[in-house]
Coordinates of C-alpha atoms in Angstrom, one line a residue:
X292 CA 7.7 -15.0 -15.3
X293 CA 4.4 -13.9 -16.7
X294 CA 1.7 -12.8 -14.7
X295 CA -0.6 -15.4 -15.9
X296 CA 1.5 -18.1 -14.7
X297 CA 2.2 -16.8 -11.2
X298 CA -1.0 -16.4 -10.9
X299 CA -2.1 -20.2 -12.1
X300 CA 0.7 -21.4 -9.5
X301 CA -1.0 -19.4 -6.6
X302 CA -4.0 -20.8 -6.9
X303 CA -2.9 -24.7 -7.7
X304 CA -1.4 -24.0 -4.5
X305 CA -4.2 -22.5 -2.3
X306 CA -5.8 -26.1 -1.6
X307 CA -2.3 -27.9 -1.0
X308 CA -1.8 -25.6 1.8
X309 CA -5.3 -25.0 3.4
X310 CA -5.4 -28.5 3.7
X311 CA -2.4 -29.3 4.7
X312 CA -2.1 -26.4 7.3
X313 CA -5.5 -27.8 9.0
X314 CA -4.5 -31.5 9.3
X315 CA -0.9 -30.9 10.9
X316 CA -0.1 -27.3 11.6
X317 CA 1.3 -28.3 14.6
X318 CA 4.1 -30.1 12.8
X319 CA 7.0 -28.3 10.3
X320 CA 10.5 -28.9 9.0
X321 CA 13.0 -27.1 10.9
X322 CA 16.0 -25.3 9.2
X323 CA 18.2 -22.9 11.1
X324 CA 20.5 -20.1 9.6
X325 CA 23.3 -19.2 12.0
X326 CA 25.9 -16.7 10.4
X327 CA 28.6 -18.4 12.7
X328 CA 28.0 -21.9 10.7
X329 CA 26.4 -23.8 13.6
X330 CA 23.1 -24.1 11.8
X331 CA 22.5 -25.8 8.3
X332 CA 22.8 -22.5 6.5
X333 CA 24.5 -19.5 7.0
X334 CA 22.3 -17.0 5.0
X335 CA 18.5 -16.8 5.1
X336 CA 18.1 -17.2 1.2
X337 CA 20.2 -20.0 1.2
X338 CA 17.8 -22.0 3.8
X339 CA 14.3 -20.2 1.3
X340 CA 16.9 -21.7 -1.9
X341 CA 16.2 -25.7 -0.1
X342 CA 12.7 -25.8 0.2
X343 CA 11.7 -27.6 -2.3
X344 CA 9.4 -25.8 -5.2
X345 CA 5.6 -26.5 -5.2
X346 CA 6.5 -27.4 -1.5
X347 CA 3.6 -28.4 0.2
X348 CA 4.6 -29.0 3.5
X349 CA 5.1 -26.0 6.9
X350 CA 8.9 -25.0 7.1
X351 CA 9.9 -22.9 9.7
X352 CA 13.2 -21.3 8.9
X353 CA 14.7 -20.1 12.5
X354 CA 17.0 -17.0 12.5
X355 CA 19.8 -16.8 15.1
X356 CA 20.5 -13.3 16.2
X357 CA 22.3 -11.3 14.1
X358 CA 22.9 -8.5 11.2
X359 CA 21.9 -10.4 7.8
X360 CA 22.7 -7.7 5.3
X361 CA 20.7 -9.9 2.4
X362 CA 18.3 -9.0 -0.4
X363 CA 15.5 -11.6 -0.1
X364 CA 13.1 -13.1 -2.4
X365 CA 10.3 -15.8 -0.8
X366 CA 9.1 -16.9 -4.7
X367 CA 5.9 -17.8 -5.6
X368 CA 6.3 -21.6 -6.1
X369 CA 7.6 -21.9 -2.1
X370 CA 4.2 -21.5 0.2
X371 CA 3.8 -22.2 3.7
X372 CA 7.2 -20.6 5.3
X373 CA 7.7 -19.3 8.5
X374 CA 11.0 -16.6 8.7
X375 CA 11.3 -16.3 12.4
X376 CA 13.8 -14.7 14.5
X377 CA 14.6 -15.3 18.5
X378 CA 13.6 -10.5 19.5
X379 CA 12.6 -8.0 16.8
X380 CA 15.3 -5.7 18.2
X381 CA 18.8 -8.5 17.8
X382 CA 17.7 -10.3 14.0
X383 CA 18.0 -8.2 11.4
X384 CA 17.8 -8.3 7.8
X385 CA 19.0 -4.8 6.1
X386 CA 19.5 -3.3 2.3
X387 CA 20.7 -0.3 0.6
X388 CA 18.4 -0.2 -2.7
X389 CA 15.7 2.5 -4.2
X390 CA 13.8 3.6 -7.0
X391 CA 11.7 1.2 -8.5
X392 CA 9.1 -0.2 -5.7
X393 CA 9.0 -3.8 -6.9
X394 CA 12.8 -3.8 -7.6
X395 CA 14.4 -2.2 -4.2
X396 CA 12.8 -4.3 -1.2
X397 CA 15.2 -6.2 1.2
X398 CA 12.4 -8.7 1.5
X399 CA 10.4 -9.5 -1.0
X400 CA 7.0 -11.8 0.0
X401 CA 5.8 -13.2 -3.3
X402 CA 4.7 -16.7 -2.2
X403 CA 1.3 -17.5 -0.4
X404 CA 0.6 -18.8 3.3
X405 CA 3.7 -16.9 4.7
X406 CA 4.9 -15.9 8.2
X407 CA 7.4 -13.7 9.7
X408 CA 8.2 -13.7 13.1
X409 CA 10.5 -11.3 15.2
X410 CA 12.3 -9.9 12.5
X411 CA 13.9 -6.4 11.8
X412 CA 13.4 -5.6 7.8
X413 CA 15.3 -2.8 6.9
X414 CA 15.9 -0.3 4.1
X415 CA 18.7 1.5 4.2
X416 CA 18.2 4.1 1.2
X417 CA 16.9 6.4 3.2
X418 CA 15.4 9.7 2.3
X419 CA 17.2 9.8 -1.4
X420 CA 14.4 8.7 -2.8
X421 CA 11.9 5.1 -2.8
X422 CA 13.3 2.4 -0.7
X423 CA 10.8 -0.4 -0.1
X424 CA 12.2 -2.7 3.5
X425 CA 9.2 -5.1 2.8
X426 CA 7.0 -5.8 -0.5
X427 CA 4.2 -8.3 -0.1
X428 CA 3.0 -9.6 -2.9
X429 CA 1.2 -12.6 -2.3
X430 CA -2.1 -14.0 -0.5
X431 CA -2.4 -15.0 3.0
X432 CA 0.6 -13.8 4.6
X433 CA 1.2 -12.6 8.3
X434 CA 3.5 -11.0 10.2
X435 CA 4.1 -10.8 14.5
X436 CA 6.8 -8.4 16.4
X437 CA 8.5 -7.7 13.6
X438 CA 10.0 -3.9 12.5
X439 CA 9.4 -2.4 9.0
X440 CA 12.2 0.6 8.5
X441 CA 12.5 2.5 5.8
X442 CA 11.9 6.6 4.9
X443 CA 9.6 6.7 1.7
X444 CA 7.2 3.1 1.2
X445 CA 8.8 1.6 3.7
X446 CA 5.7 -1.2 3.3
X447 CA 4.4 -2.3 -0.3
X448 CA 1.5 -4.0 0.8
X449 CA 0.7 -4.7 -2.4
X450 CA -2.6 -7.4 -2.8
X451 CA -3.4 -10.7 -0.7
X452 CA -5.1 -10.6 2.5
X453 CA -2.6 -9.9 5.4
X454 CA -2.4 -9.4 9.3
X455 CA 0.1 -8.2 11.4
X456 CA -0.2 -7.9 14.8
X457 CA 2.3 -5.9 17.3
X458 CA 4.8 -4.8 14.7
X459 CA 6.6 -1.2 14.4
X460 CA 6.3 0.6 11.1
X461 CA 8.3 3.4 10.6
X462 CA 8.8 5.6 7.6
X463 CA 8.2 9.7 6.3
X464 CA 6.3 9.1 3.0
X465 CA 3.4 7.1 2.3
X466 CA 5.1 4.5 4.4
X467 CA 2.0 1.7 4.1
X468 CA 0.6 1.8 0.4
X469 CA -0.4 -0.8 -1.7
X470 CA -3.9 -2.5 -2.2
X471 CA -4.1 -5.4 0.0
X472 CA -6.6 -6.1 2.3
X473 CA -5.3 -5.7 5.6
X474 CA -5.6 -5.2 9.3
X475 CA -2.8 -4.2 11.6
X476 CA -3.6 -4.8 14.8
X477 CA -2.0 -3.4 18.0
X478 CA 0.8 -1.6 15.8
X479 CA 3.4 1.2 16.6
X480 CA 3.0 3.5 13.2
X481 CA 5.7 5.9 13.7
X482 CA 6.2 9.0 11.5
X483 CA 9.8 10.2 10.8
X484 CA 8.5 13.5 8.6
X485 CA 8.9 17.0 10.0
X486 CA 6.4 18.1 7.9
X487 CA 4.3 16.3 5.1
X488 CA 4.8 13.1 5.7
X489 CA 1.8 10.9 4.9
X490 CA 1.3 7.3 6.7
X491 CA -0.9 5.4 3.9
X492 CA -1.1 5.6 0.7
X493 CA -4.1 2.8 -0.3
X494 CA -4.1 1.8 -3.9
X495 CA -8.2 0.3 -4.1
X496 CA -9.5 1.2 -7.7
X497 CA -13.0 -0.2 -7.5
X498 CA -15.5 0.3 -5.4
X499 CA -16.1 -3.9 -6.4
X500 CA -12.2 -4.4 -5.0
X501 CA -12.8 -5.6 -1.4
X502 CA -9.7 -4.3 -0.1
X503 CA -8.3 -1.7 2.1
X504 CA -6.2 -1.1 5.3
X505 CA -7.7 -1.1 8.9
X506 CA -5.6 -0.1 12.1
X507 CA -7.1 -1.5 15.4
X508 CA -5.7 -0.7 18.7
X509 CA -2.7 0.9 17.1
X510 CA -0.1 3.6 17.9
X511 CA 0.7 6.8 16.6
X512 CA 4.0 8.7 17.1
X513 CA 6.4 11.4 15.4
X514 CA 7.3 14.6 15.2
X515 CA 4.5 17.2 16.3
X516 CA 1.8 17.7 13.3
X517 CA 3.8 16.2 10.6
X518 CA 1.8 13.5 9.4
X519 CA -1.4 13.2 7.6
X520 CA -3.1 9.5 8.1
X521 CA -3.6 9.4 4.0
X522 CA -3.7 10.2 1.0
X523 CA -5.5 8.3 -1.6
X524 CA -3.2 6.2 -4.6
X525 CA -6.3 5.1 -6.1
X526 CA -9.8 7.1 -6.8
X527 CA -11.2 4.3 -4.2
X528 CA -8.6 4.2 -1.4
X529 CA -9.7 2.9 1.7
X530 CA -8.4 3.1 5.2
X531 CA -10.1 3.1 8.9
X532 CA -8.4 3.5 12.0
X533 CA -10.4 2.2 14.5
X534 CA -9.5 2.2 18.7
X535 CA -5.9 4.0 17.7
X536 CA -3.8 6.3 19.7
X537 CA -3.2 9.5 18.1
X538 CA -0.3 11.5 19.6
X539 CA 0.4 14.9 17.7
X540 CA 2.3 13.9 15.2
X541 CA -1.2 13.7 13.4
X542 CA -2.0 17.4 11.6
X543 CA -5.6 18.4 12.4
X544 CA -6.6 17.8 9.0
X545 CA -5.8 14.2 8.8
X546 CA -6.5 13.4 5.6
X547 CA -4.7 14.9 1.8
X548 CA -6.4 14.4 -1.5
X549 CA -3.4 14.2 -3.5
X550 CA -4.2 17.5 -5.7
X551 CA -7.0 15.7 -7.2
X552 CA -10.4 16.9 -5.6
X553 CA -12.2 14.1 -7.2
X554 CA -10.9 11.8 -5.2
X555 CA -12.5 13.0 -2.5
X556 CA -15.9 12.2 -3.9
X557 CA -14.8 8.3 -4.1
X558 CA -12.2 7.3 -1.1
X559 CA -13.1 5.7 2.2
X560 CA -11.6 7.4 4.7
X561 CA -12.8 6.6 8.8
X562 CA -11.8 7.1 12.0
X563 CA -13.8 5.1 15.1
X564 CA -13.3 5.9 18.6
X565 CA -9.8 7.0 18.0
X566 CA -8.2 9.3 21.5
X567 CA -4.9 11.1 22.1
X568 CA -4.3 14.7 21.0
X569 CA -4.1 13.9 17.4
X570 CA -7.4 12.1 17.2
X571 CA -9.2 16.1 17.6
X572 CA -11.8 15.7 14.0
X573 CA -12.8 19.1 14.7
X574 CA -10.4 20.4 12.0
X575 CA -10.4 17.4 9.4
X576 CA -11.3 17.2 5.9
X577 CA -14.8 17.1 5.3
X578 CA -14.9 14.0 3.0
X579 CA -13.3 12.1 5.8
X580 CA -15.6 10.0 7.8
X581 CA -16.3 9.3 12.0
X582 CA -17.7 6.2 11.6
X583 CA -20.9 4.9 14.0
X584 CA -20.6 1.7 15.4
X585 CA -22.1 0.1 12.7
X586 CA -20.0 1.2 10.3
X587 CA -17.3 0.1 11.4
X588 CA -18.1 -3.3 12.2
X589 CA -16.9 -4.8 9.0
X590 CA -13.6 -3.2 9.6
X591 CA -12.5 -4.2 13.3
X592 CA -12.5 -8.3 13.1
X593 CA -11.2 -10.6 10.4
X594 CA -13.7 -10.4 7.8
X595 CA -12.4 -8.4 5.6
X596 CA -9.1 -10.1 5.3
X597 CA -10.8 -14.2 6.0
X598 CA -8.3 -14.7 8.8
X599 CA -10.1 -17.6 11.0
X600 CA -10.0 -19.5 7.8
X601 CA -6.2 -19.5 7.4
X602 CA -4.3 -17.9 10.0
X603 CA -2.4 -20.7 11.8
X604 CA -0.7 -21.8 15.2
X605 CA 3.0 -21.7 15.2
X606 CA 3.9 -25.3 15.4
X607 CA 4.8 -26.9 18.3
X608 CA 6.5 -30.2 17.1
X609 CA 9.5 -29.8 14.3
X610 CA 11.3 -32.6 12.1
X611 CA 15.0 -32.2 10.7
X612 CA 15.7 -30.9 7.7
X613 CA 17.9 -33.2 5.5
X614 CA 19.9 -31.1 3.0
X615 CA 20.0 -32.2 -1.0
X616 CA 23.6 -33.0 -0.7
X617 CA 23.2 -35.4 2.4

């Protein structure tokens, strides 16, 4: 599928779901996956397979507990799904795959106006090499107490605008890169490298791209002075923490350049009223940033990623879902 035509099929989709999602977001089709055969589908991509394509209507797809060991792709002509489990810790879905980042996630995001909820994503490659749990690919998509597992990219944020809110994201290597536009808000980020291991790697090119990644209220844990909060993928990376918990997993210097000093000249890097042991700027890079109050404002509320304008309730009234062969 060309890149064009994905594209063309996003945005002929971006009014059927805005409107839609304001007029009756309280109300979704309801399809339940239940590996023991009591729900109407036994494997999560079988229950993504039945929505219908150019779907225009809020499907919530509810996960009983369990170990789905699945490879999963939400594609771009299916908006407006909710993946939601019962408790992070008891629905998983797990993977074995690396190398290529758009090729190894166990979920795979590639359809607008998405939501996951209470869900363990999992990669299971582990430190051979890239193994991406989550790749998100896609505009307006968000994501609540769920857990992101992997070693190296554990998170391709890739583009879109994108919140999630009290998740656990663990990885060694870069573990959050991409270029979306995104705020993670009251997060666990922990770091599973002994020594060089790098949270973010941001992927902003342009100085004209408004994207970036911003941490509020989050959490940082690990090993003892492992971790670096970034390092830049592209010459205009961007990435504030803002409000976060820094324990000592955090190396005094807190920020890499990626042996190339010109980035340094061109990436974004702040920290506002962050505390904790590992939040010392006394020893950080000198093209790093503490930001005033004021200049971080732009970063610590929803405008960057336009979230009052589509993040939406989880709905409170359901209808059934009739299968094609009923």
């Amino acid at each position: 599928m060309s890149i064009i035509y994905m594209l063309f099929v996003t945005l002929s989709l971006h009014n059927i779901c805005s409107s839609m999602a304001v007029t009756s977001s309280s109300e979704a089709v309801l399809i339940t996956v239940d590996q023991s055969g009591n729900g109407d589908y036994k494997t999560i991509q079988a229950a993504i397979n039945a929505v219908a394509s150019n779907n225009s209507q809020l499907v919530y797809i509810s996960i009983k507990p369990g170990t789905y060991r699945e490879k999963i792709i939400v594609p771009v002509d299916k908006p407006c799904i909710t993946l939601s489990g019962i408790e992070g810790s008891n629905t998983t879905v797990t993977w074995n795959d690396g190398g290529d980042i758009f090729d190894s996630p166990t979920l795979s995001v590639m359809a607008s106006d998405f939501v996951a909820r209470y869900l363990t994503i999992r990669n299971e490659y582990g430190m051979r090499g890239k193994g991406i749990a989550l790749r998100v690919s896609a505009d307006r998509a968000a994501f609540y107490g769920c857990r992101i597992e992997s070693y190296q990219d554990s998170l391709l944020d890739d583009f879109g605008r994108h919140y999630y809110y009290n998740c656990y994201i663990e990885g060694a290597t870069d573990f959050i890169c991409g270029n979306a536009a995104s705020l993670f808000e009251s997060c666990q980020l922990n770091s599973l490298a002994k020594n060089l291991g790098t949270i973010t790697a941001q992927h902003r090119n342009s100085p004209l791209e408004n994207t970036g990644f911003t941490f509020l209220g989050c959490k940082i844990t690990g090993s003892d002075g492992g971790t670096v909060l970034g390092r830049p993928w592209g010459p205009f990376s961007r990435v504030i923490f803002a409000h976060t918990y820094m324990s000592n997993a955090v190396s005094p210097d807190g920020w890499r350049d990626w042996d190339d000093p010109s980035k340094e000249r061109t990436v974004y890097y702040g920290e506002y009223k962050c505390y904790g042991p590992g939040a010392d700027r006394s020893k950080r890079v000198g093209w790093s940033r503490e930001l005033s109050r004021d200049e971080s404002a732009p970063f610590v509320n929803m405008t960057m990623i336009g979230g009052r304008s589509w993040l939406r309730p989880t709905p409170t009234r359901f209808k059934k879902h009739v299968k094609k062969n009923e």
